Coordinates of C-alpha atoms in Angstrom, one line a residue:
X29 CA -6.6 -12.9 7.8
X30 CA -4.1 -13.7 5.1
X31 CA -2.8 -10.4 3.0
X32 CA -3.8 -11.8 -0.1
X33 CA -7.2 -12.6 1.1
X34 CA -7.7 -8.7 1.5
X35 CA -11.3 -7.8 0.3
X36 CA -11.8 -5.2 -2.7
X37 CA -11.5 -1.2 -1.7
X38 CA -13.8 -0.4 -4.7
X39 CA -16.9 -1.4 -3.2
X40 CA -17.8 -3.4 -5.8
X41 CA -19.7 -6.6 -5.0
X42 CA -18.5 -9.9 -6.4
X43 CA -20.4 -12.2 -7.9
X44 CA -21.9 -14.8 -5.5
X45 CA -19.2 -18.1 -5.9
X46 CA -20.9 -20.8 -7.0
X47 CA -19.3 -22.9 -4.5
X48 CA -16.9 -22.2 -0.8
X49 CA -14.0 -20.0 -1.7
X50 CA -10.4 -21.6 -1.4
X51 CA -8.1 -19.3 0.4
X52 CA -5.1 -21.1 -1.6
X53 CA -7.4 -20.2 -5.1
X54 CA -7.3 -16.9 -4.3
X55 CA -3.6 -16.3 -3.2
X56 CA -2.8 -17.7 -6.2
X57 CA -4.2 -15.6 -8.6
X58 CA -3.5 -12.5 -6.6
X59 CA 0.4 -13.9 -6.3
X60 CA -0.5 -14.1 -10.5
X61 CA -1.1 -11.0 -11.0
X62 CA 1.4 -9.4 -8.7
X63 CA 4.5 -11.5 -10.7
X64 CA 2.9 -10.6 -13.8
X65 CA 3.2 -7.0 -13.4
X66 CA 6.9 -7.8 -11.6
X67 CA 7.6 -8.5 -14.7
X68 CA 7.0 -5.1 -16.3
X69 CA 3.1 -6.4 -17.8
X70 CA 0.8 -3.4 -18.0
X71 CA -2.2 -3.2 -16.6
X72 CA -3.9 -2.6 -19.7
X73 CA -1.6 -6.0 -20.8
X74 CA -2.5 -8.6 -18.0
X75 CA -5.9 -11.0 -19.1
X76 CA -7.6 -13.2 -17.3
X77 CA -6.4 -15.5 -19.2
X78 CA -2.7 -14.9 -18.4
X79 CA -4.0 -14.7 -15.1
X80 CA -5.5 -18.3 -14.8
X81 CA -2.8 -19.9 -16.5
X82 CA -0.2 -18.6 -14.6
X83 CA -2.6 -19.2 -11.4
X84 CA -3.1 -22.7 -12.2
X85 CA -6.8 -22.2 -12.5
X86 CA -9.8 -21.9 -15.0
X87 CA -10.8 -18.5 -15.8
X88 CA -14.7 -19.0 -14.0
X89 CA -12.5 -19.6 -10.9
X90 CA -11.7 -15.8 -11.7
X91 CA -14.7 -14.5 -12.3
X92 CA -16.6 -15.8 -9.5
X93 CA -14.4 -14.1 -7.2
X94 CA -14.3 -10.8 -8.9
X95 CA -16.4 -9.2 -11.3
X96 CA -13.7 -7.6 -13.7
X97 CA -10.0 -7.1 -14.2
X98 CA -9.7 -3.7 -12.4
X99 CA -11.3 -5.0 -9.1
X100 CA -8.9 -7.6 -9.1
X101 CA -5.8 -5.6 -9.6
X102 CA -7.2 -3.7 -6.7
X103 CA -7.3 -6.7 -4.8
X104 CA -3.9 -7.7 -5.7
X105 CA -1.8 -4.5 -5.3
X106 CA -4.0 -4.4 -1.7
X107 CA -2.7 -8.0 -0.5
X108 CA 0.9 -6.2 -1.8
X109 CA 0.5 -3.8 0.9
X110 CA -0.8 -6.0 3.6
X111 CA -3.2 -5.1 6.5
X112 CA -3.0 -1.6 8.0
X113 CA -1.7 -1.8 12.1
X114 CA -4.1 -0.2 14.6
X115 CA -2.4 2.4 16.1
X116 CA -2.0 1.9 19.9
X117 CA -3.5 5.9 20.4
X118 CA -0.6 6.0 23.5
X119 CA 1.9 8.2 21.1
X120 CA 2.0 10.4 18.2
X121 CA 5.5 8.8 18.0
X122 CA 5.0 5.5 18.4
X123 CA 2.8 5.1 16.2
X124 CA 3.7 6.8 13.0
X125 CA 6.2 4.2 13.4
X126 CA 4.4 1.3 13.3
X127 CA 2.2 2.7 10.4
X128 CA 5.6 3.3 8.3
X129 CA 7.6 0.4 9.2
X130 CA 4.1 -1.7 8.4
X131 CA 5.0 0.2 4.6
X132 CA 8.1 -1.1 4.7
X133 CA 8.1 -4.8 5.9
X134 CA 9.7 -7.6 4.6
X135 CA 6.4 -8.3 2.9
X136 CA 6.4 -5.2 1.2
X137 CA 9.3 -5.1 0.1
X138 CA 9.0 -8.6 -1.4
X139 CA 7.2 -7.0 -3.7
X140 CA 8.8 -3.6 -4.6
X141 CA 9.4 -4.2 -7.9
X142 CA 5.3 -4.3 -8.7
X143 CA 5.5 -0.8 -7.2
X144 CA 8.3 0.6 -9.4
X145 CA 6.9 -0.9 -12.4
X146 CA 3.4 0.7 -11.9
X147 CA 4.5 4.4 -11.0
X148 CA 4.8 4.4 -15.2
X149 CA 1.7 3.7 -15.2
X150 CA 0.5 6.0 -12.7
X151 CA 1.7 8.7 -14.5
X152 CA 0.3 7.8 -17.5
X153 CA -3.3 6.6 -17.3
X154 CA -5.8 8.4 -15.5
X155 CA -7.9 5.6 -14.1
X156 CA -4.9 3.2 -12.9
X157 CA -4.1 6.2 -10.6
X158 CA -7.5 6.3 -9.3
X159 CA -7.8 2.4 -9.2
X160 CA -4.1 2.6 -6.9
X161 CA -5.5 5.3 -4.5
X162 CA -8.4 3.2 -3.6
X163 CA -5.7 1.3 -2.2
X164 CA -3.2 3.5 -0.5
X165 CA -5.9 6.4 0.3
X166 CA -7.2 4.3 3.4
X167 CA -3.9 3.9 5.2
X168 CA -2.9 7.3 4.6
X169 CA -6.0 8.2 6.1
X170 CA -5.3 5.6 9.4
X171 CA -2.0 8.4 9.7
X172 CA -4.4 11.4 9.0
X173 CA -6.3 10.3 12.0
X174 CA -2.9 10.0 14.2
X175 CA -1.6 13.7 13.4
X176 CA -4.9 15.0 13.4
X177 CA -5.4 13.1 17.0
X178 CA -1.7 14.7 18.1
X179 CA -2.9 18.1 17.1
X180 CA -5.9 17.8 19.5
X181 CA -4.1 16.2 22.1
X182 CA -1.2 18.9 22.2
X183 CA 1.0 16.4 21.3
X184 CA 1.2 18.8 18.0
X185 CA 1.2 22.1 17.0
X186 CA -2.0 23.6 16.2
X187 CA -1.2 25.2 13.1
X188 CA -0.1 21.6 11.8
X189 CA 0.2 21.2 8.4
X190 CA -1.7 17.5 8.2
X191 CA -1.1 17.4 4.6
X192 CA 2.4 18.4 3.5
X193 CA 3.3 16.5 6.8
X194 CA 2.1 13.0 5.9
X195 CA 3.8 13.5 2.4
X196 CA 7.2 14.7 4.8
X197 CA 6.7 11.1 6.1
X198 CA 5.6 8.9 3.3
X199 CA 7.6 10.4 0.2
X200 CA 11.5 10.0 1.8
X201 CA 10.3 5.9 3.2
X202 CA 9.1 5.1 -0.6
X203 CA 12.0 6.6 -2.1
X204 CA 14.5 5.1 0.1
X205 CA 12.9 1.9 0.6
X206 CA 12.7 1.6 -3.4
X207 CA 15.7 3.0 -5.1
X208 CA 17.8 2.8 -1.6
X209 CA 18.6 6.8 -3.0
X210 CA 20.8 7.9 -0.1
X211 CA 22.9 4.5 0.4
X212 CA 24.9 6.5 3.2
X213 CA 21.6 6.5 5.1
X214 CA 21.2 2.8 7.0
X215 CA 18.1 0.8 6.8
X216 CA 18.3 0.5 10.4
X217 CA 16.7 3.2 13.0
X218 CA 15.8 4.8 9.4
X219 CA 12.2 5.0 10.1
X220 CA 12.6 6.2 14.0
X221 CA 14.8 8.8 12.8
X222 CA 12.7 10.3 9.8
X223 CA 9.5 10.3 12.4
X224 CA 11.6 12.3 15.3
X225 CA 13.5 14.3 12.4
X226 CA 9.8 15.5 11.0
X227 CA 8.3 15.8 14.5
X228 CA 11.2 18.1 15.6
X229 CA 9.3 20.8 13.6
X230 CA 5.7 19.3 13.7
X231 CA 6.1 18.7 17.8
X232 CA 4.2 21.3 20.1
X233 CA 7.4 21.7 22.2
X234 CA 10.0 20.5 20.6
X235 CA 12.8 18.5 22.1

């Protein structure tokens, strides 16, 4: 399935179309919305009907795919992130990095710049953070589920701290993948050695 054909996290049921969706429709107003807010929009900014016209498309087009503004800024910042891997289940290892490097593909990073313009937001406005961990709160869980399936497996200690770990992981890939903060640290192998660098404390016997 294309990325920008990713369904809404809200749960919120769309309004029946009134005719067959059109995959290219519906990447372009998600590709809308996600230059828009490149741009340094708001969310509270965007319309529908900036939408539409940047789209190329009438505003019903909009609104028979989603039922509001919010569900589809969900949608868009979704198809930003792309599908979640399935983790193989063979290694602890292997797979926290395919779930990170999935964070950090070329995809992704396409769109970085919608990221650092929304952590503003985030900050700011109560719902936009909830509306953005409807997003990312699913694929932290899919790395929840690995540490959580190491620590059962022996693969990791017992007294694992699931939590702070997954922020260990996630916090030093956004900040480097975004503001490139250490420049003496390479892109390449980075994500291999941030995964063996936290597991040298999280591992059951360490190496």
């Amino acid at each position: 399935m294309n990325a920008m054909t990713t369904a809404s996290l809200t749960g919120q049921e769309r309004k029946a179309p009134g005719r067959p969706r059109n995959a290219q429709a519906d990447e372009a107003i998600l590709r809308a919305v996600l230059d828009l807010l490149s741009e340094g929009q708001t969310v509270a900014a965007i319309s529908i009907e900036a939408v539409a016209a940047r789209a190329g498309v009438g505003k019903a087009t909009i609104y028979r795919r989603w039922p509001n503004k919010e569900a589809l800024v969900i949608d868009a910042v979704a198809a930003m992130k792309g599908p979640v891997p399935d983790p193989a289940g063979e290694s602890v290892r292997d797979d926290l990095v395919t779930l990170i490097k999935a964070n950090r593909s070329g995809h992704a990073r396409g769109y970085s710049k919608v990221t650092a313009c929304l952590l503003p937001e985030l900050l700011r406005d109560e719902s936009i953070l909830e509306m953005y961990k409807a997003v990312v709160e699913p694929r932290r869980d899919v790395m929840r589920s690995v540490l959580r399936r190491g620590i059962e497996t022996g693969e990791l200690r017992a007294d694992l701290d699931v939590e702070l770990t997954l922020l260990m992981l996630s916090g030093p890939s956004m900040m480097h993948g975004l503001f490139k903060w250490e420049p003496r640290v390479p892109d390449e192998g980075f994500v291999e050695k941030l995964v063996d660098g936290v597991l040298r404390g999280a591992a059951a016997h360490p190496a």
